Amino acid sequence: MPIVLNESLNLNVRRNAGYHRFKGLRLKKKRFSEKEYHVPFFDEEGYVRKLCPKCGEFFWTLNPEMVTCGEATFEGCSLYTFINNPPTRRAYNLREMREAFLSFFEKRGHKRMKSYPVVARWRDDLYLTSASIVDFQPYVTNGITPPPANPLVISQVCIRLVDVDNTGPTFGRHGTIFEMGGHHAFNYPDKEIYWKDDTVRYHHEFVTRELGIPPDEVVYKEHVWSGGGNAGPDLETVVRGLELATLVFMKFRVVNGEFVELPIRTVDTGYGIERYTWISQGAVSGFHAIYGPILDSLFKMTKIKRIDYKLLGEVASFSGAYNLDKSTERGIIWEKAAEHAGMTTMQLAEFLRPIENAFAVADHTKSLAFMLAEGVVPSNVQEGYLTRLLIRRTYRLLKTLGIENHLDDIMELQINEWSKDFPHLKEMHSEILEVLSVERQKFEDTLRRGSNLVTRIARDLKSKGKRQIPTVTLLELYDSHGLPPEAVKDYAAKIGMGVEISKDFYKMVAERHLQAPPKELAVDERLGLIADLPETRMLYYENAYLRKFESRVLRVLDRNKVVLEQTNFYPEGGGQPGDKGRLEFDGKKADVTDVKKVGNIIIHTIKGEIPQERQRVKGSIDWDRRSYLMKAHTATHLVMGAARRVLGQHVWQSGTQKNVEQARLDISHFRRLTSEEANKIETLANQAVIDTISVETQWLPRDKAEAKYGYRLYQGGAVPGVRVRVVKVGDWEVEACAGTHVKNTGEIGFLKILRTERVQDGVERIVYSTGRYAVAASQEKEKLLQQISETLGAPMEKLYPTTQRLLKEWKNTRRENKRLIEEIAGLESGKRLKQTAEIKEIEDIKIIIQEFSPLDVDRMIKTASKLTEKESMTVALFYGKDEKTARIVVMAGKTCVKKGANASEIAKAAAKIIGGGGSGRSDFAQGGGNKISSTNDAIQKAEEILRAQLKTHRKPK
């Protein structure tokens, strides 16, 4: 039954399905009674519960005289009081704090786990790992699979881009990348590990005994946390104004706005490892505490000459009150800080902005190092979009600091520092820098193209009386064209249009893309008709080479669909089409035309005679078709492995489709594939074919499969279910895959890459064939080359130099033709044209009408151009035709345009007469159509429109 809480439930939570322990996705108001938070530890230690008059939230403290909750908030509960005044026994760097946390819990029976990837490839609902609990949702928390250990401890590297605008201004309270220390216990109905009281005790012991923070300085605040479809009460710990950890007691699922009890109660803690590091040092910012030498180097690169650390420390104490999530005006905070420092807000802003930008650069470049090291390719979709967002924001920040050419230098510093603990950063060093180089060039190209686009939009808005480009347009320009609002502001200012950039602009952009779009669950209307049936036995997994089988009909649906007790017909899925074949029964036959899987039941669509329920049938698959689909599917794994070996570890599968004659594989890659790269991929894949590598398939529990093979398993995306079918091609490639495969790669015979193409930015498509279809494709190409050889009269081995020679000759001929056309146009635009053309006058405007035979559009355009350059009071109406089409060229001199002539309108109307269309500018346009017999009518229409244009222009206004 749903839990009914003591106040009406408001689940208006942030859209990032987030898990950030610092404010998390908590509900707007407290919803649980005191008993959810009142643990025996509080009574034993003498904690009292109080209500903060500033923020209106309950908290527990050892100090009965304490009035507010002590957290630095906009409501004014407190300021940071640890700056230059750390409460810990000693100072820690990030590495030391991480180890202190992990070893503390390891000594207390928790198994230490390695950080999971920052790209959550095992999830189909979000792209980035934003909390340690993401590692275990939904399969462990919902009881589908067991946890890798129980209890466990982990320091998870997380990326959370909804905090992108807060990164820098809050001095380290927010960051796009952080380590979340989590000690997790999964409590089952029949096995309790530990729950609320022990969780609080562990935390208190860590901060007081391990770190040396005085007990009376540790405050516990009550909240409700929700994220990833789960929820529960939580206690947030605050020391000297800084929130350090969140202790979540996950006991609910959120279903349609209601909290429903989970069978498994999860201790879900989030310790801010960076925040603990910061408070232990009492540094003026979290960035100084975490990035130290990197930040110093960054400052030296910039124009920031000298930093007043005394002033920075005074301002830092106010920084906890600044939070864009609360839609506060930063000016209010700056006014207080400026007043405290004895300066104006303008002076304070000039002092802080470059420093905060440097803070953000330090954070963003670390985030990028981790994202790119895991093979994310910047693009316009999914995690690639988020990576591009961060790259472009970083580049703009670097530009404001005057060090846009130092991105590689900063990235080198980040890789060198963090690869000590995360060696994969060093392994991906060259790929990271190469991706950044390519992406920077793309961004510069975008900025160059963006000027005209913004100018058009701004002028259109201005014509409608608008004086400012709205935020919705800024978001559209960023989403669709990659133009950052800062660049839009610069372009718009040139024509007097204003732009107000929202303080949380990049957060708004990130929130649009943090989650995968919700999957439409196709509710098959037949599901209710088969719900009582047992799972279909899938013979194709037991023996992919089985061609014939016997079975029994369990159900007939829609008069042309049958469900069998067991089947060898593979249903469509994973990019592999369903099998085709035949069913035979009582001397009758039916063709199997389509096979689908609904749940774990296979439905066969048949054409022909219909068997009866309970009737025995014999099935036979189209073996030739199946065998080539098996070859194509295994070949996909070979091409994938080859692409990664040739292009780099950033290559991941973005999509695939197997067919009999050819198949395709879409891969992530940051530039167009070259023919040389395609050839290398083909050569390597064929070497794998020659090596006759064994192809093994096995079903493994999800946790064991991930532990053994890692997250490369999920090439084709997240795989549902408790068990995972693993397809392993020797040491070449391993992947979670539900398709049918050959026993060894030698059965493929031969693999030929037919072509490559760009599907979208960041995604390349490789199209290939196998076996006899690959041979046929190769022979077709050879036949084409032979035909070219015979046509050119050159042997095959000399085709290239012959083609080069002919191309050179063709270019020279074209150049000469162009010169001759120019010369002829010059002659024709003079006396010669006037002798042959029909010339009409409208007051002082001349209309020159001329047919060009044979049809030569280039000559028509050149002649018209020469004519109107010489005589600005002239309009040229030129036309020509051949057996299939008629073409019209209209060109007006400058004076004619001023007097009302519009070539574009004339060409459109004239072209319509001859059954086509036209377009162009007011001074030059052309059109064409296939109604050749109406050409004279079209010219007459053009003349009429021109006369009307000039007449309209002469009318007094």
PDB file of C-alpha atoms in Angstrom, residues 436-660:
ATOM      1  CA  LEU A 436      39.507  18.586 -28.236  1.00  0.00           C
ATOM      2  CA  SER A 437      41.432  19.868 -31.250  1.00  0.00           C
ATOM      3  CA  VAL A 438      38.756  18.726 -33.693  1.00  0.00           C
ATOM      4  CA  GLU A 439      35.952  20.037 -31.489  1.00  0.00           C
ATOM      5  CA  ARG A 440      37.598  23.426 -31.121  1.00  0.00           C
ATOM      6  CA  GLN A 441      37.782  23.782 -34.909  1.00  0.00           C
ATOM      7  CA  LYS A 442      34.111  22.820 -35.209  1.00  0.00           C
ATOM      8  CA  PHE A 443      33.196  25.443 -32.619  1.00  0.00           C
ATOM      9  CA  GLU A 444      35.129  28.152 -34.445  1.00  0.00           C
ATOM     10  CA  ASP A 445      33.350  27.178 -37.668  1.00  0.00           C
ATOM     11  CA  THR A 446      30.017  27.401 -35.837  1.00  0.00           C
ATOM     12  CA  LEU A 447      30.840  30.879 -34.569  1.00  0.00           C
ATOM     13  CA  ARG A 448      31.767  32.035 -38.064  1.00  0.00           C
ATOM     14  CA  ARG A 449      28.503  30.741 -39.507  1.00  0.00           C
ATOM     15  CA  GLY A 450      26.471  32.072 -36.597  1.00  0.00           C
ATOM     16  CA  SER A 451      26.891  35.766 -37.305  1.00  0.00           C
ATOM     17  CA  ASN A 452      24.550  35.845 -40.308  1.00  0.00           C
ATOM     18  CA  LEU A 453      21.965  33.640 -38.573  1.00  0.00           C
ATOM     19  CA  VAL A 454      21.803  35.838 -35.467  1.00  0.00           C
ATOM     20  CA  THR A 455      21.682  38.982 -37.605  1.00  0.00           C
ATOM     21  CA  ARG A 456      18.649  37.644 -39.524  1.00  0.00           C
ATOM     22  CA  ILE A 457      16.830  36.655 -36.322  1.00  0.00           C
ATOM     23  CA  ALA A 458      17.639  39.957 -34.607  1.00  0.00           C
ATOM     24  CA  ARG A 459      16.445  42.017 -37.582  1.00  0.00           C
ATOM     25  CA  ASP A 460      13.228  40.021 -37.774  1.00  0.00           C
ATOM     26  CA  LEU A 461      12.573  40.569 -34.051  1.00  0.00           C
ATOM     27  CA  LYS A 462      13.433  44.250 -34.422  1.00  0.00           C
ATOM     28  CA  SER A 463      10.948  44.625 -37.287  1.00  0.00           C
ATOM     29  CA  LYS A 464       8.277  43.310 -34.912  1.00  0.00           C
ATOM     30  CA  GLY A 465       9.089  45.943 -32.322  1.00  0.00           C
ATOM     31  CA  LYS A 466      11.190  43.673 -30.099  1.00  0.00           C
ATOM     32  CA  ARG A 467      14.300  45.051 -28.463  1.00  0.00           C
ATOM     33  CA  GLN A 468      15.675  41.858 -26.932  1.00  0.00           C
ATOM     34  CA  ILE A 469      16.284  38.259 -28.031  1.00  0.00           C
ATOM     35  CA  PRO A 470      14.267  36.084 -25.598  1.00  0.00           C
ATOM     36  CA  THR A 471      15.715  33.177 -23.621  1.00  0.00           C
ATOM     37  CA  VAL A 472      13.648  30.642 -25.560  1.00  0.00           C
ATOM     38  CA  THR A 473      15.371  31.793 -28.774  1.00  0.00           C
ATOM     39  CA  LEU A 474      18.778  31.607 -27.086  1.00  0.00           C
ATOM     40  CA  LEU A 475      18.041  28.022 -26.050  1.00  0.00           C
ATOM     41  CA  GLU A 476      16.943  27.150 -29.589  1.00  0.00           C
ATOM     42  CA  LEU A 477      20.076  28.727 -31.062  1.00  0.00           C
ATOM     43  CA  TYR A 478      22.213  26.686 -28.695  1.00  0.00           C
ATOM     44  CA  ASP A 479      20.316  23.414 -29.140  1.00  0.00           C
ATOM     45  CA  SER A 480      19.949  23.576 -32.921  1.00  0.00           C
ATOM     46  CA  HIS A 481      23.028  25.521 -33.987  1.00  0.00           C
ATOM     47  CA  GLY A 482      25.495  25.257 -31.105  1.00  0.00           C
ATOM     48  CA  LEU A 483      25.682  29.030 -30.634  1.00  0.00           C
ATOM     49  CA  PRO A 484      26.438  30.053 -27.026  1.00  0.00           C
ATOM     50  CA  PRO A 485      24.458  33.016 -25.676  1.00  0.00           C
ATOM     51  CA  GLU A 486      27.637  35.063 -25.173  1.00  0.00           C
ATOM     52  CA  ALA A 487      28.360  34.896 -28.912  1.00  0.00           C
ATOM     53  CA  VAL A 488      24.725  35.706 -29.735  1.00  0.00           C
ATOM     54  CA  LYS A 489      24.969  38.748 -27.477  1.00  0.00           C
ATOM     55  CA  ASP A 490      28.077  39.978 -29.304  1.00  0.00           C
ATOM     56  CA  TYR A 491      26.492  39.567 -32.745  1.00  0.00           C
ATOM     57  CA  ALA A 492      23.160  41.095 -31.717  1.00  0.00           C
ATOM     58  CA  ALA A 493      24.827  44.130 -30.154  1.00  0.00           C
ATOM     59  CA  LYS A 494      26.183  45.125 -33.580  1.00  0.00           C
ATOM     60  CA  ILE A 495      22.665  45.903 -34.792  1.00  0.00           C
ATOM     61  CA  GLY A 496      21.380  47.316 -31.508  1.00  0.00           C
ATOM     62  CA  MET A 497      19.531  44.253 -30.218  1.00  0.00           C
ATOM     63  CA  GLY A 498      19.812  43.370 -26.548  1.00  0.00           C
ATOM     64  CA  VAL A 499      20.404  39.943 -24.995  1.00  0.00           C
ATOM     65  CA  GLU A 500      19.857  39.110 -21.329  1.00  0.00           C
ATOM     66  CA  ILE A 501      21.625  35.851 -20.483  1.00  0.00           C
ATOM     67  CA  SER A 502      19.935  33.951 -17.683  1.00  0.00           C
ATOM     68  CA  LYS A 503      22.280  33.138 -14.800  1.00  0.00           C
ATOM     69  CA  ASP A 504      21.306  29.494 -15.057  1.00  0.00           C
ATOM     70  CA  PHE A 505      21.310  29.264 -18.859  1.00  0.00           C
ATOM     71  CA  TYR A 506      23.691  26.310 -19.106  1.00  0.00           C
ATOM     72  CA  LYS A 507      21.794  24.503 -16.376  1.00  0.00           C
ATOM     73  CA  MET A 508      18.606  24.882 -18.426  1.00  0.00           C
ATOM     74  CA  VAL A 509      20.399  23.493 -21.477  1.00  0.00           C
ATOM     75  CA  ALA A 510      21.872  20.583 -19.511  1.00  0.00           C
ATOM     76  CA  GLU A 511      18.531  19.673 -17.930  1.00  0.00           C
ATOM     77  CA  ARG A 512      17.064  19.172 -21.393  1.00  0.00           C
ATOM     78  CA  HIS A 513      19.605  16.463 -22.144  1.00  0.00           C
ATOM     79  CA  LEU A 514      20.582  14.802 -18.856  1.00  0.00           C
ATOM     80  CA  GLN A 515      18.082  11.993 -19.186  1.00  0.00           C
ATOM     81  CA  ALA A 516      17.342   9.658 -22.026  1.00  0.00           C
ATOM     82  CA  PRO A 517      13.867  10.381 -23.414  1.00  0.00           C
ATOM     83  CA  PRO A 518      11.329   8.139 -21.697  1.00  0.00           C
ATOM     84  CA  LYS A 519      10.823   4.955 -23.665  1.00  0.00           C
ATOM     85  CA  GLU A 520       7.361   4.421 -25.016  1.00  0.00           C
ATOM     86  CA  LEU A 521       6.427   1.025 -23.680  1.00  0.00           C
ATOM     87  CA  ALA A 522       4.594  -0.614 -26.531  1.00  0.00           C
ATOM     88  CA  VAL A 523       1.689  -2.360 -24.873  1.00  0.00           C
ATOM     89  CA  ASP A 524       0.940  -5.172 -27.274  1.00  0.00           C
ATOM     90  CA  GLU A 525      -2.811  -5.639 -27.302  1.00  0.00           C
ATOM     91  CA  ARG A 526      -2.201  -9.366 -27.711  1.00  0.00           C
ATOM     92  CA  LEU A 527      -0.444  -9.504 -24.343  1.00  0.00           C
ATOM     93  CA  GLY A 528      -3.685 -10.138 -22.526  1.00  0.00           C
ATOM     94  CA  LEU A 529      -4.431 -12.995 -24.909  1.00  0.00           C
ATOM     95  CA  ILE A 530      -1.180 -14.788 -24.122  1.00  0.00           C
ATOM     96  CA  ALA A 531      -0.606 -13.862 -20.470  1.00  0.00           C
ATOM     97  CA  ASP A 532      -1.587 -17.353 -19.354  1.00  0.00           C
ATOM     98  CA  LEU A 533       0.905 -19.059 -21.674  1.00  0.00           C
ATOM     99  CA  PRO A 534       4.302 -20.359 -20.553  1.00  0.00           C
ATOM    100  CA  GLU A 535       7.519 -18.871 -21.926  1.00  0.00           C
ATOM    101  CA  THR A 536       8.403 -20.105 -25.397  1.00  0.00           C
ATOM    102  CA  ARG A 537      11.379 -22.444 -25.456  1.00  0.00           C
ATOM    103  CA  MET A 538      13.916 -20.691 -27.718  1.00  0.00           C
ATOM    104  CA  LEU A 539      15.685 -23.441 -29.644  1.00  0.00           C
ATOM    105  CA  TYR A 540      17.841 -20.976 -31.617  1.00  0.00           C
ATOM    106  CA  TYR A 541      19.812 -20.323 -28.405  1.00  0.00           C
ATOM    107  CA  GLU A 542      20.326 -24.019 -27.812  1.00  0.00           C
ATOM    108  CA  ASN A 543      21.481 -24.710 -31.370  1.00  0.00           C
ATOM    109  CA  ALA A 544      21.718 -21.877 -33.884  1.00  0.00           C
ATOM    110  CA  TYR A 545      22.357 -24.435 -36.652  1.00  0.00           C
ATOM    111  CA  LEU A 546      19.084 -26.300 -36.131  1.00  0.00           C
ATOM    112  CA  ARG A 547      17.135 -26.129 -39.389  1.00  0.00           C
ATOM    113  CA  LYS A 548      14.044 -28.186 -38.605  1.00  0.00           C
ATOM    114  CA  PHE A 549      12.072 -28.809 -35.433  1.00  0.00           C
ATOM    115  CA  GLU A 550       8.757 -30.082 -34.149  1.00  0.00           C
ATOM    116  CA  SER A 551       6.425 -28.279 -31.781  1.00  0.00           C
ATOM    117  CA  ARG A 552       2.842 -27.876 -30.645  1.00  0.00           C
ATOM    118  CA  VAL A 553       0.507 -24.918 -31.233  1.00  0.00           C
ATOM    119  CA  LEU A 554      -0.463 -23.272 -27.943  1.00  0.00           C
ATOM    120  CA  ARG A 555      -2.532 -20.382 -29.250  1.00  0.00           C
ATOM    121  CA  VAL A 556      -3.893 -18.985 -32.549  1.00  0.00           C
ATOM    122  CA  LEU A 557      -4.301 -15.185 -32.703  1.00  0.00           C
ATOM    123  CA  ASP A 558      -5.922 -12.921 -35.295  1.00  0.00           C
ATOM    124  CA  ARG A 559      -6.360 -15.969 -37.577  1.00  0.00           C
ATOM    125  CA  ASN A 560      -2.830 -15.568 -38.951  1.00  0.00           C
ATOM    126  CA  LYS A 561      -0.594 -15.663 -35.861  1.00  0.00           C
ATOM    127  CA  VAL A 562       0.443 -18.662 -33.800  1.00  0.00           C
ATOM    128  CA  VAL A 563       2.303 -19.248 -30.551  1.00  0.00           C
ATOM    129  CA  LEU A 564       4.291 -22.474 -30.372  1.00  0.00           C
ATOM    130  CA  GLU A 565       5.463 -24.446 -27.377  1.00  0.00           C
ATOM    131  CA  GLN A 566       9.025 -24.203 -28.696  1.00  0.00           C
ATOM    132  CA  THR A 567      10.519 -22.592 -31.800  1.00  0.00           C
ATOM    133  CA  ASN A 568      13.691 -22.172 -33.790  1.00  0.00           C
ATOM    134  CA  PHE A 569      12.394 -19.058 -35.544  1.00  0.00           C
ATOM    135  CA  TYR A 570      14.476 -16.111 -34.311  1.00  0.00           C
ATOM    136  CA  PRO A 571      12.280 -13.045 -33.572  1.00  0.00           C
ATOM    137  CA  GLU A 572      13.298  -9.611 -34.809  1.00  0.00           C
ATOM    138  CA  GLY A 573      15.572  -7.834 -32.333  1.00  0.00           C
ATOM    139  CA  GLY A 574      19.000  -6.299 -31.774  1.00  0.00           C
ATOM    140  CA  GLY A 575      19.207  -5.139 -35.370  1.00  0.00           C
ATOM    141  CA  GLN A 576      18.707  -8.688 -36.683  1.00  0.00           C
ATOM    142  CA  PRO A 577      15.548  -9.385 -38.743  1.00  0.00           C
ATOM    143  CA  GLY A 578      13.280 -12.231 -37.757  1.00  0.00           C
ATOM    144  CA  ASP A 579      13.553 -15.585 -39.499  1.00  0.00           C
ATOM    145  CA  LYS A 580      11.340 -16.749 -42.333  1.00  0.00           C
ATOM    146  CA  GLY A 581      10.404 -20.317 -43.229  1.00  0.00           C
ATOM    147  CA  ARG A 582       7.540 -22.790 -43.178  1.00  0.00           C
ATOM    148  CA  LEU A 583       5.217 -24.702 -40.865  1.00  0.00           C
ATOM    149  CA  GLU A 584       3.775 -28.094 -41.972  1.00  0.00           C
ATOM    150  CA  PHE A 585       0.870 -29.987 -40.398  1.00  0.00           C
ATOM    151  CA  ASP A 586      -1.489 -32.696 -41.644  1.00  0.00           C
ATOM    152  CA  GLY A 587      -0.174 -32.343 -45.204  1.00  0.00           C
ATOM    153  CA  LYS A 588      -0.830 -28.582 -45.156  1.00  0.00           C
ATOM    154  CA  LYS A 589       1.695 -25.746 -45.320  1.00  0.00           C
ATOM    155  CA  ALA A 590       1.974 -22.171 -44.089  1.00  0.00           C
ATOM    156  CA  ASP A 591       4.768 -19.687 -44.742  1.00  0.00           C
ATOM    157  CA  VAL A 592       6.216 -17.903 -41.708  1.00  0.00           C
ATOM    158  CA  THR A 593       6.528 -14.273 -42.840  1.00  0.00           C
ATOM    159  CA  ASP A 594       7.318 -12.467 -39.586  1.00  0.00           C
ATOM    160  CA  VAL A 595       8.397 -13.354 -36.049  1.00  0.00           C
ATOM    161  CA  LYS A 596       8.064 -11.083 -33.003  1.00  0.00           C
ATOM    162  CA  LYS A 597       8.805 -11.456 -29.317  1.00  0.00           C
ATOM    163  CA  VAL A 598       6.245 -10.228 -26.765  1.00  0.00           C
ATOM    164  CA  GLY A 599       7.722 -10.609 -23.298  1.00  0.00           C
ATOM    165  CA  ASN A 600       9.196 -14.102 -23.413  1.00  0.00           C
ATOM    166  CA  ILE A 601       6.626 -15.451 -25.851  1.00  0.00           C
ATOM    167  CA  ILE A 602       7.355 -15.773 -29.567  1.00  0.00           C
ATOM    168  CA  ILE A 603       4.543 -14.941 -32.006  1.00  0.00           C
ATOM    169  CA  HIS A 604       4.735 -16.195 -35.616  1.00  0.00           C
ATOM    170  CA  THR A 605       2.837 -14.464 -38.420  1.00  0.00           C
ATOM    171  CA  ILE A 606       1.908 -16.996 -41.104  1.00  0.00           C
ATOM    172  CA  LYS A 607       0.431 -16.976 -44.587  1.00  0.00           C
ATOM    173  CA  GLY A 608      -1.515 -19.957 -45.861  1.00  0.00           C
ATOM    174  CA  GLU A 609      -3.298 -22.703 -43.964  1.00  0.00           C
ATOM    175  CA  ILE A 610      -3.934 -22.124 -40.252  1.00  0.00           C
ATOM    176  CA  PRO A 611      -3.177 -24.950 -37.775  1.00  0.00           C
ATOM    177  CA  GLN A 612      -5.462 -25.728 -34.846  1.00  0.00           C
ATOM    178  CA  GLU A 613      -4.543 -25.153 -31.204  1.00  0.00           C
ATOM    179  CA  ARG A 614      -2.815 -28.205 -29.624  1.00  0.00           C
ATOM    180  CA  GLN A 615      -1.938 -29.440 -33.133  1.00  0.00           C
ATOM    181  CA  ARG A 616       1.599 -30.756 -33.771  1.00  0.00           C
ATOM    182  CA  VAL A 617       3.567 -28.901 -36.441  1.00  0.00           C
ATOM    183  CA  LYS A 618       6.928 -29.234 -38.151  1.00  0.00           C
ATOM    184  CA  GLY A 619       8.940 -26.082 -38.637  1.00  0.00           C
ATOM    185  CA  SER A 620      11.764 -25.368 -41.056  1.00  0.00           C
ATOM    186  CA  ILE A 621      13.625 -22.090 -41.289  1.00  0.00           C
ATOM    187  CA  ASP A 622      15.012 -20.501 -44.459  1.00  0.00           C
ATOM    188  CA  TRP A 623      18.511 -21.699 -43.694  1.00  0.00           C
ATOM    189  CA  ASP A 624      20.324 -19.766 -46.415  1.00  0.00           C
ATOM    190  CA  ARG A 625      18.818 -16.532 -45.077  1.00  0.00           C
ATOM    191  CA  ARG A 626      19.502 -17.402 -41.437  1.00  0.00           C
ATOM    192  CA  SER A 627      23.089 -18.439 -42.138  1.00  0.00           C
ATOM    193  CA  TYR A 628      23.858 -15.114 -43.789  1.00  0.00           C
ATOM    194  CA  LEU A 629      22.225 -13.187 -40.973  1.00  0.00           C
ATOM    195  CA  MET A 630      24.435 -15.146 -38.538  1.00  0.00           C
ATOM    196  CA  LYS A 631      27.507 -14.274 -40.606  1.00  0.00           C
ATOM    197  CA  ALA A 632      26.461 -10.627 -40.774  1.00  0.00           C
ATOM    198  CA  HIS A 633      25.883 -10.495 -37.018  1.00  0.00           C
ATOM    199  CA  THR A 634      29.244 -11.999 -36.133  1.00  0.00           C
ATOM    200  CA  ALA A 635      30.864  -9.767 -38.765  1.00  0.00           C
ATOM    201  CA  THR A 636      29.406  -6.768 -36.939  1.00  0.00           C
ATOM    202  CA  HIS A 637      31.411  -7.748 -33.856  1.00  0.00           C
ATOM    203  CA  LEU A 638      34.549  -8.120 -35.992  1.00  0.00           C
ATOM    204  CA  VAL A 639      34.109  -4.707 -37.619  1.00  0.00           C
ATOM    205  CA  MET A 640      33.466  -3.175 -34.184  1.00  0.00           C
ATOM    206  CA  GLY A 641      36.686  -4.628 -32.780  1.00  0.00           C
ATOM    207  CA  ALA A 642      38.634  -3.590 -35.879  1.00  0.00           C
ATOM    208  CA  ALA A 643      37.259  -0.028 -35.770  1.00  0.00           C
ATOM    209  CA  ARG A 644      38.360   0.364 -32.170  1.00  0.00           C
ATOM    210  CA  ARG A 645      41.840  -0.929 -32.985  1.00  0.00           C
ATOM    211  CA  VAL A 646      42.195   1.464 -35.937  1.00  0.00           C
ATOM    212  CA  LEU A 647      40.461   4.586 -34.623  1.00  0.00           C
ATOM    213  CA  GLY A 648      40.904   4.362 -30.849  1.00  0.00           C
ATOM    214  CA  GLN A 649      39.164   3.409 -27.629  1.00  0.00           C
ATOM    215  CA  HIS A 650      36.600   6.202 -28.006  1.00  0.00           C
ATOM    216  CA  VAL A 651      34.753   4.091 -30.566  1.00  0.00           C
ATOM    217  CA  TRP A 652      31.421   2.700 -29.344  1.00  0.00           C
ATOM    218  CA  GLN A 653      28.493   1.213 -31.201  1.00  0.00           C
ATOM    219  CA  SER A 654      25.734   3.728 -31.956  1.00  0.00           C
ATOM    220  CA  GLY A 655      23.422   1.441 -33.905  1.00  0.00           C
ATOM    221  CA  THR A 656      23.377  -1.562 -36.203  1.00  0.00           C
ATOM    222  CA  GLN A 657      21.208  -3.344 -38.754  1.00  0.00           C
ATOM    223  CA  LYS A 658      21.921  -6.763 -40.262  1.00  0.00           C
ATOM    224  CA  ASN A 659      20.498  -7.950 -43.544  1.00  0.00           C
ATOM    225  CA  VAL A 660      21.334 -10.791 -45.888  1.00  0.00           C
TER     226      VAL A 660
END
